[in-house]
Tab-separated table of C-alpha atoms in Angstrom:
chain	number	residue	atom	x	y	z
A	6	MET	CA	11.157	-2.939	-9.701
A	7	ARG	CA	9.874	0.630	-9.856
A	8	TYR	CA	8.169	-0.078	-13.185
A	9	ALA	CA	6.417	-3.106	-11.729
A	10	LEU	CA	5.380	-1.021	-8.723
A	11	ALA	CA	4.028	1.689	-11.038
A	12	LEU	CA	2.074	-0.930	-12.972
A	13	ILE	CA	0.543	-2.325	-9.775
A	14	ALA	CA	-0.264	1.253	-8.697
A	15	LEU	CA	-2.040	2.012	-11.961
A	16	VAL	CA	-4.034	-1.215	-11.824
A	17	GLN	CA	-4.961	-0.565	-8.186
A	18	ALA	CA	-6.095	2.982	-8.965
A	19	GLY	CA	-7.846	1.693	-12.083
A	20	LEU	CA	-9.977	-0.546	-9.892
A	21	GLY	CA	-11.176	2.528	-8.018
A	22	PHE	CA	-11.742	4.622	-11.132
A	23	GLY	CA	-13.455	1.717	-12.860
A	24	VAL	CA	-16.133	1.531	-10.191
A	25	LEU	CA	-16.627	5.284	-10.347
A	26	PHE	CA	-16.898	5.702	-14.092
A	27	LEU	CA	-17.973	2.398	-15.605
A	28	PRO	CA	-21.655	1.462	-15.392
A	29	ALA	CA	-21.841	-1.871	-13.635
A	30	GLY	CA	-23.775	-3.489	-10.835
A	31	PRO	CA	-22.198	-4.612	-7.601
A	32	PRO	CA	-20.061	-7.758	-7.707
A	33	ALA	CA	-22.089	-10.942	-7.409
A	34	ASP	CA	-20.276	-12.081	-4.279
A	35	MET	CA	-21.098	-8.858	-2.416
A	36	VAL	CA	-24.815	-8.440	-3.128
A	37	ALA	CA	-26.080	-10.342	-0.098
A	38	MET	CA	-23.754	-8.845	2.508
A	39	PRO	CA	-25.636	-8.002	5.693
A	40	GLY	CA	-25.769	-4.400	6.767
A	41	MET	CA	-25.661	-2.877	3.304
A	42	THR	CA	-28.343	-0.283	2.744
A	43	HIS	CA	-28.566	-0.337	-1.041
A	44	PRO	CA	-27.145	-2.404	-3.901
A	45	GLY	CA	-24.638	0.237	-5.010
A	46	GLU	CA	-22.909	0.473	-1.647
A	47	PRO	CA	-20.662	-2.608	-1.921
A	48	GLY	CA	-19.301	-1.460	-5.250
A	49	PHE	CA	-18.337	1.965	-3.914
A	50	ALA	CA	-16.895	0.703	-0.641
A	51	GLY	CA	-13.500	-0.038	-2.190
A	52	VAL	CA	-13.156	3.133	-4.263
A	53	PRO	CA	-11.281	5.272	-1.705
A	54	TRP	CA	-9.270	2.245	-0.614
A	55	ASN	CA	-8.092	1.408	-4.134
A	56	LEU	CA	-7.450	5.044	-5.060
A	57	ALA	CA	-5.388	5.640	-1.918
A	58	LEU	CA	-3.309	2.500	-2.387
A	59	GLY	CA	-2.765	3.254	-6.069
A	60	ALA	CA	-1.807	6.890	-5.449
A	61	GLY	CA	0.640	5.971	-2.688
A	62	LEU	CA	2.329	3.247	-4.715
A	63	LEU	CA	2.583	5.545	-7.728
A	64	CYS	CA	4.265	8.224	-5.602
A	65	VAL	CA	6.780	5.650	-4.367
A	66	ALA	CA	7.397	4.426	-7.924
A	67	LEU	CA	8.140	8.006	-8.999
A	68	TYR	CA	10.043	9.001	-5.841
A	69	PRO	CA	11.578	5.858	-4.290
A	70	ARG	CA	12.827	7.720	-1.204
A	71	LEU	CA	9.194	7.957	-0.069
A	72	ALA	CA	9.084	4.186	0.397
A	73	GLY	CA	10.030	4.474	4.067
A	74	VAL	CA	7.178	6.899	4.663
A	75	TRP	CA	4.550	4.895	2.790
A	76	LEU	CA	5.569	1.434	4.019
A	77	PRO	CA	4.055	1.532	7.555
A	78	PHE	CA	0.772	2.934	6.259
A	79	TYR	CA	0.552	0.394	3.435
A	80	CYS	CA	1.415	-2.474	5.791
A	81	GLY	CA	-1.297	-1.340	8.184
A	82	MET	CA	-3.867	-1.149	5.413
A	83	THR	CA	-2.878	-4.606	4.176
A	84	VAL	CA	-3.235	-6.067	7.676
A	85	VAL	CA	-6.702	-4.509	8.012
A	86	LEU	CA	-7.620	-5.962	4.627
A	87	GLY	CA	-6.391	-9.396	5.724
A	88	VAL	CA	-8.333	-9.270	8.994
A	89	ALA	CA	-11.497	-8.239	7.142
A	90	SER	CA	-11.022	-11.061	4.640
A	91	VAL	CA	-10.527	-13.661	7.361
A	92	SER	CA	-13.614	-12.320	9.143
A	93	ASP	CA	-15.656	-12.662	5.946
A	94	LEU	CA	-14.419	-16.217	5.458
A	95	VAL	CA	-15.244	-17.172	9.053
A	96	ARG	CA	-18.761	-15.768	8.659
A	97	GLY	CA	-19.186	-17.791	5.474
A	98	LEU	CA	-19.449	-14.848	3.083
A	99	PRO	CA	-18.217	-15.521	-0.458
A	100	ILE	CA	-15.242	-13.337	-1.317
A	101	THR	CA	-14.027	-14.999	-4.492
A	102	GLY	CA	-14.274	-11.801	-6.525
A	103	ARG	CA	-12.238	-9.808	-4.024
A	104	ILE	CA	-9.388	-12.307	-3.691
A	105	SER	CA	-7.774	-11.016	-6.896
A	106	THR	CA	-7.695	-7.445	-5.575
A	107	HIS	CA	-6.299	-8.696	-2.277
A	108	ALA	CA	-3.558	-10.549	-4.147
A	109	LEU	CA	-2.825	-7.312	-6.002
A	110	THR	CA	-2.465	-5.494	-2.679
A	111	VAL	CA	-0.096	-8.131	-1.296
A	112	THR	CA	1.955	-8.005	-4.517
A	113	GLY	CA	2.161	-4.226	-4.132
A	114	LEU	CA	3.367	-4.674	-0.549
A	115	ILE	CA	6.117	-7.064	-1.639
A	116	LEU	CA	7.278	-4.690	-4.387
A	117	LEU	CA	7.164	-1.783	-1.938
A	118	LEU	CA	9.392	-3.726	0.456
A	119	VAL	CA	11.866	-4.455	-2.353
A	120	VAL	CA	12.010	-0.786	-3.381
A	121	TYR	CA	12.437	0.236	0.252
A	122	ARG	CA	15.335	-2.197	0.722
A	123	ARG	CA	17.044	-0.972	-2.446
A	124	VAL	CA	16.735	2.650	-1.381
A	125	ARG	CA	18.156	1.828	2.046
A	126	ARG	CA	21.171	0.129	0.465
A	127	ALA	CA	21.750	2.927	-2.047
A	128	VAL	CA	21.713	5.807	0.450
A	129	PRO	CA	24.829	6.055	2.620
A	130	ARG	CA	24.220	5.979	6.361
A	131	SER	CA	25.609	9.500	6.867
A	132	ALA	CA	23.154	10.926	4.314
A	133	VAL	CA	20.203	9.377	6.152
A	134	ASN	CA	21.161	10.681	9.599
A	135	PRO	CA	23.971	13.249	9.459
A	136	GLY	CA	24.010	13.750	13.231
A	137	ARG	CA	25.254	10.186	13.786
A	138	THR	CA	28.521	10.661	11.874
A	139	ARG	CA	30.301	12.350	14.790
A	140	SER	CA	31.605	10.270	17.648
A	141	LEU	CA	30.772	10.792	21.291
A	142	ARG	CA	34.233	12.299	21.911
A	143	ASP	CA	33.606	14.966	19.303
A	144	ARG	CA	30.338	15.902	20.986
A	145	SER	CA	31.818	16.048	24.500
A	146	SER	CA	34.701	18.307	23.445
A	147	ARG	CA	32.375	21.241	22.726
């Protein structure tokens, strides 16, 4: 699972680096978005997003114990992405080119959940929270 998560992380980060370093125009489905000031803006809008998601997933792939730290943030970002996508669909904006990156994000979330569950099962309860191993009687006898 960690290898699949690392692969998703590299592809996600590659999307961000690709926009930064490869000469290309903005995606065809984003050219006519209202509120954009110049044609290059839509292409660069996802760079920090993709780099952050890729970097976080790569850290979790390398250090699985970080899954519990990264999971709430990644879930929040995925929910924001979903709300923005639904908003674009309701307004009638074409998002066909972005659906593949959204699917990549959801796949990353699923893999992150699997890694998190495996780490939780592998770590004994006393190692996670050593203060909980003593009973209430032991604490009151001090």
